[in-house]
PDB file of C-alpha atoms and ligand atoms in Angstrom:
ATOM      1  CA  UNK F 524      22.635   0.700  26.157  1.00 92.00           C
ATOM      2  CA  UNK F 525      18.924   1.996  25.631  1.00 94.00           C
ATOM      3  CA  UNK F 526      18.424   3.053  21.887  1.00 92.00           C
ATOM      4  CA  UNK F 527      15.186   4.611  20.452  1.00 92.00           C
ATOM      5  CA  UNK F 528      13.746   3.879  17.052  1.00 89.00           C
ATOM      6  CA  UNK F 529      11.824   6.852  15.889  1.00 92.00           C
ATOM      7  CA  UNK F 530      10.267   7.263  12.120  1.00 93.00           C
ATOM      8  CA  UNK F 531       8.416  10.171  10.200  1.00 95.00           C
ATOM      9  CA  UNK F 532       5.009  10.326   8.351  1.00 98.00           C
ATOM     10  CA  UNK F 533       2.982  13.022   6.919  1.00 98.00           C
ATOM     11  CA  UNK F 534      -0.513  13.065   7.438  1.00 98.00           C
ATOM     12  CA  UNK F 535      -2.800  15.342   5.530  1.00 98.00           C
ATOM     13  CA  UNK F 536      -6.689  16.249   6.785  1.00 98.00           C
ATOM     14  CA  UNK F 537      -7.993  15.154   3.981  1.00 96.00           C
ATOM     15  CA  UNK F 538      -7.057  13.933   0.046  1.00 98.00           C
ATOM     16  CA  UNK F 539      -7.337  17.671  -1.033  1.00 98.00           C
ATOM     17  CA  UNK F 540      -4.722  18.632   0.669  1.00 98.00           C
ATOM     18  CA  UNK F 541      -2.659  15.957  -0.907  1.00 98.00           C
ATOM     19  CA  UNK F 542       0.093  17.098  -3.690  1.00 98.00           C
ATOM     20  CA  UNK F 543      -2.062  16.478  -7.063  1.00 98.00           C
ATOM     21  CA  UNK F 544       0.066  13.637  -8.206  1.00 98.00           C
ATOM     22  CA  UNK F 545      -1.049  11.517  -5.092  1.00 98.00           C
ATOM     23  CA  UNK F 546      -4.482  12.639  -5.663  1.00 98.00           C
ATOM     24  CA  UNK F 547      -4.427  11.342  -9.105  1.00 98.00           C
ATOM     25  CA  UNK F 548      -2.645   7.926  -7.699  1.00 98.00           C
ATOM     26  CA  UNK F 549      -5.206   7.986  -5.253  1.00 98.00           C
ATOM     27  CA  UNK F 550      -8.109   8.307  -7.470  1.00 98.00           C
ATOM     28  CA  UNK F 551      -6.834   5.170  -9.336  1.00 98.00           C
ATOM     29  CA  UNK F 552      -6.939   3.177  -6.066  1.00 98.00           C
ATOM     30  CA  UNK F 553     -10.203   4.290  -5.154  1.00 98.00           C
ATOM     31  CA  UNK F 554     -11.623   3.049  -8.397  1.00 98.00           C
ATOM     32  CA  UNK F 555      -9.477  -0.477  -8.367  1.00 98.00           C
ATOM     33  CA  UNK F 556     -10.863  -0.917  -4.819  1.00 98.00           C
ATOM     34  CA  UNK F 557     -14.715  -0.791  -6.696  1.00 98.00           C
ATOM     35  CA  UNK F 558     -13.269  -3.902  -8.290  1.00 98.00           C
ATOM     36  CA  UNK F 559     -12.598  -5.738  -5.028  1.00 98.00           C
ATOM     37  CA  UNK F 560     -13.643  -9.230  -4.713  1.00 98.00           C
ATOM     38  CA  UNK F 561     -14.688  -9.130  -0.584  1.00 98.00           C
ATOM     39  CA  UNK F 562     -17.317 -11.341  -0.859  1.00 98.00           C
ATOM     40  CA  UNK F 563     -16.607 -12.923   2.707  1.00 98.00           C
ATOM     41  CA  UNK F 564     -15.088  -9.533   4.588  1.00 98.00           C
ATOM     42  CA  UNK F 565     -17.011  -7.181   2.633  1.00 98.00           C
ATOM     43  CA  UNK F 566     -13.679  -5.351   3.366  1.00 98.00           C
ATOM     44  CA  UNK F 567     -12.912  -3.349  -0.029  1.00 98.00           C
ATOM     45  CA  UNK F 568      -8.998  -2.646  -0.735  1.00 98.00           C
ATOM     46  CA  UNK F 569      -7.938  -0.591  -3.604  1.00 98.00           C
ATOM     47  CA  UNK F 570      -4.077  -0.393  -4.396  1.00 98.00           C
ATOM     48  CA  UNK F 571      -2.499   1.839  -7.250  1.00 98.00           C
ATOM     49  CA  UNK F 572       1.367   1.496  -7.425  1.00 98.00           C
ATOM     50  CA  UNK F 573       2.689   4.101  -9.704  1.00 98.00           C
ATOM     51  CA  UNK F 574       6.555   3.822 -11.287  1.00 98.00           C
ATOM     52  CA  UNK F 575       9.546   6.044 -12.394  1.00 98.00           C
ATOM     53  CA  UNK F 576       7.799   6.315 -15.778  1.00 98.00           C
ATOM     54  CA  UNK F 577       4.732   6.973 -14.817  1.00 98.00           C
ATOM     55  CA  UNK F 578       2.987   3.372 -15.184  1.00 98.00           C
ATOM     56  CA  UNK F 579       0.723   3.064 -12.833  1.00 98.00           C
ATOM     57  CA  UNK F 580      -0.617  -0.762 -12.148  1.00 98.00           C
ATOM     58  CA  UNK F 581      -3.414  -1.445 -10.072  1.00 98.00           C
ATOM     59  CA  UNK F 582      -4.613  -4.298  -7.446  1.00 98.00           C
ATOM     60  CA  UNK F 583      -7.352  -5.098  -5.504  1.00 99.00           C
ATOM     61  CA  UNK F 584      -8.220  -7.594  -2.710  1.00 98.00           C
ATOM     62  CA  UNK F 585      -9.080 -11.135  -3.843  1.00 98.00           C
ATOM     63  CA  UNK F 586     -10.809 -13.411  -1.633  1.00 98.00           C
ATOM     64  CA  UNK F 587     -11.493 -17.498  -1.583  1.00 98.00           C
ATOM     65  CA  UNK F 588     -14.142 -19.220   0.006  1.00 98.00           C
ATOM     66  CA  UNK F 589     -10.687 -21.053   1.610  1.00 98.00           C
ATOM     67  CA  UNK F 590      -9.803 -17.638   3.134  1.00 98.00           C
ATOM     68  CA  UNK F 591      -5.826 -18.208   3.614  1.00 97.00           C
ATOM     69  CA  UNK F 592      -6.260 -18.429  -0.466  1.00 98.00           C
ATOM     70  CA  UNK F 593      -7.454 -14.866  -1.156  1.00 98.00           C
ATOM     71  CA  UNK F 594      -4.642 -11.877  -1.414  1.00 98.00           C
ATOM     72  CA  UNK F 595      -4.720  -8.353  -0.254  1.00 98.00           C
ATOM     73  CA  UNK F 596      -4.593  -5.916  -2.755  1.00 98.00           C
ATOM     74  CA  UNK F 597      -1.141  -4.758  -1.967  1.00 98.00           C
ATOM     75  CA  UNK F 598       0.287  -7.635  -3.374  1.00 98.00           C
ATOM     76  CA  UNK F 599      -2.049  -8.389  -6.279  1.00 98.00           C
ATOM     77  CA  UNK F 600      -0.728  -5.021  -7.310  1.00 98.00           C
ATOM     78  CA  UNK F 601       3.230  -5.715  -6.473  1.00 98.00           C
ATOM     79  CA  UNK F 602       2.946  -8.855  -8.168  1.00 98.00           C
ATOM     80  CA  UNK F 603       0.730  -7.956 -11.319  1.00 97.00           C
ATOM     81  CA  UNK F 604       3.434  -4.717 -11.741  1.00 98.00           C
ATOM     82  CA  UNK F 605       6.495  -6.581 -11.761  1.00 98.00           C
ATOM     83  CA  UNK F 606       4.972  -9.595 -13.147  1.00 98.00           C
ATOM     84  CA  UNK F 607       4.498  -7.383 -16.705  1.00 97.00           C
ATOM     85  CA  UNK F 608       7.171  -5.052 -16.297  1.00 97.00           C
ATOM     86  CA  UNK F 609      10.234  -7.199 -14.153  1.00 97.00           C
ATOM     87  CA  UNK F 610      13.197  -3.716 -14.473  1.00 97.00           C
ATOM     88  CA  UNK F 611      10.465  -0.637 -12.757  1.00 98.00           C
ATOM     89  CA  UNK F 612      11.650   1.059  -9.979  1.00 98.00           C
ATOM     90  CA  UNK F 613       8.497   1.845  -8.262  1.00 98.00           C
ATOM     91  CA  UNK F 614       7.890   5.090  -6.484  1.00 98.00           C
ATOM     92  CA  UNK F 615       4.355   5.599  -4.880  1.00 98.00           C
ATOM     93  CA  UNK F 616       1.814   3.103  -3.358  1.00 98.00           C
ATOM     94  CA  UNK F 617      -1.220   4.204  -2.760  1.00 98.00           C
ATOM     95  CA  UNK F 618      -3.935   2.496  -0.751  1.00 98.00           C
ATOM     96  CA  UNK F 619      -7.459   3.170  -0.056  1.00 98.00           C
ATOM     97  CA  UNK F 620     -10.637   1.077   1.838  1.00 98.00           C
ATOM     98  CA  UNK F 621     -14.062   1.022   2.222  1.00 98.00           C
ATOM     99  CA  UNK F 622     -16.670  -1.124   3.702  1.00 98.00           C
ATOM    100  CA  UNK F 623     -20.535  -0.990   3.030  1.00 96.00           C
ATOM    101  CA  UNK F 624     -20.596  -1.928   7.122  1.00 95.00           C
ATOM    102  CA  UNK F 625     -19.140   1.173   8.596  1.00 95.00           C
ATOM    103  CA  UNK F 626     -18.254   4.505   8.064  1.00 96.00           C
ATOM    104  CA  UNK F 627     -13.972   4.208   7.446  1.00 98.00           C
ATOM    105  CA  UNK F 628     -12.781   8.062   7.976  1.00 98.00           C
ATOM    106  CA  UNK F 629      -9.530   6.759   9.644  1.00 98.00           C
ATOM    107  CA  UNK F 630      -6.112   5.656   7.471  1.00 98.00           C
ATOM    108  CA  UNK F 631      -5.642   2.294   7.590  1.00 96.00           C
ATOM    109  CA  UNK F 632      -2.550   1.118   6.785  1.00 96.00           C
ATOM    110  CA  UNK F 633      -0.702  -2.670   4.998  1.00 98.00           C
ATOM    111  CA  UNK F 634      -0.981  -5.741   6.615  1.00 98.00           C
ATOM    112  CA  UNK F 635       2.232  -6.816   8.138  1.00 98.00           C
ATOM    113  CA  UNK F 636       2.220  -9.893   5.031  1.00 98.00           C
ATOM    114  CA  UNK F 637       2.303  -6.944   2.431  1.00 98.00           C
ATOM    115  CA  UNK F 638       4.793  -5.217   4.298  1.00 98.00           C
ATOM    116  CA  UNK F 639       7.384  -7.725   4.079  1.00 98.00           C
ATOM    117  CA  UNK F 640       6.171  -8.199   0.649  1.00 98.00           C
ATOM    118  CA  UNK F 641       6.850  -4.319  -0.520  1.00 98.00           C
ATOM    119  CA  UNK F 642      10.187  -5.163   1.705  1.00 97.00           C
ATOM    120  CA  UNK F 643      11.346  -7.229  -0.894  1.00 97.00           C
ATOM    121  CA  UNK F 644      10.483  -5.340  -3.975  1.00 98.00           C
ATOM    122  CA  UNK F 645      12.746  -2.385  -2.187  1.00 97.00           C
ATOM    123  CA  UNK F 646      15.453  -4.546  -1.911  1.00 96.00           C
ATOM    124  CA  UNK F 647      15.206  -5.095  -5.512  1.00 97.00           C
ATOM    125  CA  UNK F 648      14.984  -1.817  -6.884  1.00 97.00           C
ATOM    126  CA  UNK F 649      17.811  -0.011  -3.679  1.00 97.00           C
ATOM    127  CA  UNK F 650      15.375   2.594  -3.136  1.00 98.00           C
ATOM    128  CA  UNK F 651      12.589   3.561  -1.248  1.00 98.00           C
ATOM    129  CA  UNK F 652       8.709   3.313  -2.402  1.00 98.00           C
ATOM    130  CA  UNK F 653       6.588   5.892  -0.755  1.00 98.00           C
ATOM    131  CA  UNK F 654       3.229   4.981   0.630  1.00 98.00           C
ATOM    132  CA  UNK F 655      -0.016   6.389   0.996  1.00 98.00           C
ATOM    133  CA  UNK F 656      -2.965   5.120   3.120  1.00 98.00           C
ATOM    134  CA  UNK F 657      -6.791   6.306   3.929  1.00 98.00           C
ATOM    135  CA  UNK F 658      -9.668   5.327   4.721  1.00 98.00           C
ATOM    136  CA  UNK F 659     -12.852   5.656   2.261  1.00 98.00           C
ATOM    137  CA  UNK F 660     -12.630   9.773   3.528  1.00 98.00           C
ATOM    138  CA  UNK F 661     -10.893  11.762   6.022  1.00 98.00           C
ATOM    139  CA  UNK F 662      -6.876  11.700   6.798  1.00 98.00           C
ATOM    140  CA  UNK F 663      -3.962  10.690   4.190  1.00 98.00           C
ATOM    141  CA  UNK F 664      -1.016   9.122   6.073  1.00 98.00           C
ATOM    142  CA  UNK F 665       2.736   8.807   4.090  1.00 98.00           C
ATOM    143  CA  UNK F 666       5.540   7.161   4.543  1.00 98.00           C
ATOM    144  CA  UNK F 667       8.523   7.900   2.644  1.00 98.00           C
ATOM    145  CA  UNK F 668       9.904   3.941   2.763  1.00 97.00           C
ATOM    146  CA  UNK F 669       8.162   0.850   3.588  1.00 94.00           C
ATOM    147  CA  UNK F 670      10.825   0.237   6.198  1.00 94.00           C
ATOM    148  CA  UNK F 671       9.105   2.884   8.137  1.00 96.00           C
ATOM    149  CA  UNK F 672       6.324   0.533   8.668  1.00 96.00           C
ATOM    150  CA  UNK F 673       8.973  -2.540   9.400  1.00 96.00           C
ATOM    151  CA  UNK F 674      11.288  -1.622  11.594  1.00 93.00           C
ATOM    152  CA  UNK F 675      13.992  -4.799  11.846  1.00 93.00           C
ATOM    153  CA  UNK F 676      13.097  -6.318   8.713  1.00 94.00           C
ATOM    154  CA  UNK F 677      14.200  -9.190   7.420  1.00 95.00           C
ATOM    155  CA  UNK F 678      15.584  -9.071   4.157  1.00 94.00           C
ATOM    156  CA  UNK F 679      17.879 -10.520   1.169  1.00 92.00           C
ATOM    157  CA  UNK F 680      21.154  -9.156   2.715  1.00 91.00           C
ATOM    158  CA  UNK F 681      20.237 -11.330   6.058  1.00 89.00           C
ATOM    159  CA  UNK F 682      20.494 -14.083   3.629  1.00 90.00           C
ATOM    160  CA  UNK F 683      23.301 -13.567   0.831  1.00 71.00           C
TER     161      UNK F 683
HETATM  162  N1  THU L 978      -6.693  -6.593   3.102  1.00 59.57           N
HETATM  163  C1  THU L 978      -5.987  -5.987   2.107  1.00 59.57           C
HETATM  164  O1  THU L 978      -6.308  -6.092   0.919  1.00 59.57           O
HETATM  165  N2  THU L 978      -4.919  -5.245   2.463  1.00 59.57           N
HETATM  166  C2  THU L 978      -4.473  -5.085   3.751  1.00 59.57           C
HETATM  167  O2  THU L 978      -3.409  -4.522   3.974  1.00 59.57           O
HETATM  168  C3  THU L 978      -5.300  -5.561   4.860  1.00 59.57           C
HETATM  169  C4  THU L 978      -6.368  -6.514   4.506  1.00 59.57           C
HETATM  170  C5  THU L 978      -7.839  -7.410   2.715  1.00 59.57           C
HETATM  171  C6  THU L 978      -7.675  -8.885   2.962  1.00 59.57           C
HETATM  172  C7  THU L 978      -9.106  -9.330   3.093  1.00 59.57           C
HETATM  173  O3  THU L 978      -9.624  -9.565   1.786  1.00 59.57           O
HETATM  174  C8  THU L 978      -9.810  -8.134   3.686  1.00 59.57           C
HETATM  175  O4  THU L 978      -8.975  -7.015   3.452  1.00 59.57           O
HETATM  176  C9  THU L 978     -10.095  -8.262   5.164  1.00 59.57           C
HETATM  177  O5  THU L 978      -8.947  -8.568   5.873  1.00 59.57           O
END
């Protein structure tokens, strides 16, 4: 039996076509990713995770002169969001980069590591958190579900 696994994003040209919510979440990443610590990549990652409430908690990637040490910014924001606030369903991810090396008009999206990490904060909550990824300018990719960027993932019900 052959079966196909299909998924859906929406891209936008750029972040003014965006809805103005996303633009705003956006915005927040862009200036969180100002903040990076890339010393060693020189690879800046902003991340702005907004919840049902509004609350929007920010991240930003950390390096270590031990590089297996340092964390993306996905996850610094994950973890620093339901490290203060443990019951928020979280709705919207968004995630922007820049590097002072190159020109980054394309979306790039989470590392595979912070995929299975926003896995597991979906699992928690039973719903979906939407993501949004660019580069420093040009297209806005989003997903409606992390599981669109994980297809087979591995997860708590695998286990209990
Ligand atoms: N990085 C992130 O922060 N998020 C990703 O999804 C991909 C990679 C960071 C890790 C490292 O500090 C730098 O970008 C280069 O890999």
């Amino acid at each position: 039996m052959k079966k196909t696994y299909q998924f859906n994003f929406i891209q936008y040209d750029d972040l003014s076509h965006a809805p103005q919510d996303i633009q705003d979440l956006m915005q927040l990443a862009k200036e969180a990713r100002e903040d990076a610590y890339a010393p060693y990549s020189n690879f800046l990652v902003g991340a702005a995770l907004r919840d049902s409430e509004g609350n929007v908690y920010t991240g930003n990637n950390q390096e270590n002169a031990a590089y297996p040490s340092g964390l993306c910014a996905e996850r610094v924001a994950i973890y620093h969001a339901a490290a203060i606030n443990p019951n928020a369903i979280f709705t919207d991810l968004a995630v922007t980069v820049r590097s002072p090396n190159k020109k980054i008009d394309y979306p790039t999206s989470p590392c595979g590591a912070c995929r299975q990490s926003l896995v597991e904060y979906e699992s928690r909550q039973k719903s979906g958190i939407r993501i949004h990824f660019m580069g420093e300018t040009g297209p806005l990719v989003e997903v409606s579900s992390i599981k669109d960027l994980l297809p087979f993932l591995f997860d708590s019900s695998s286990l209990l």
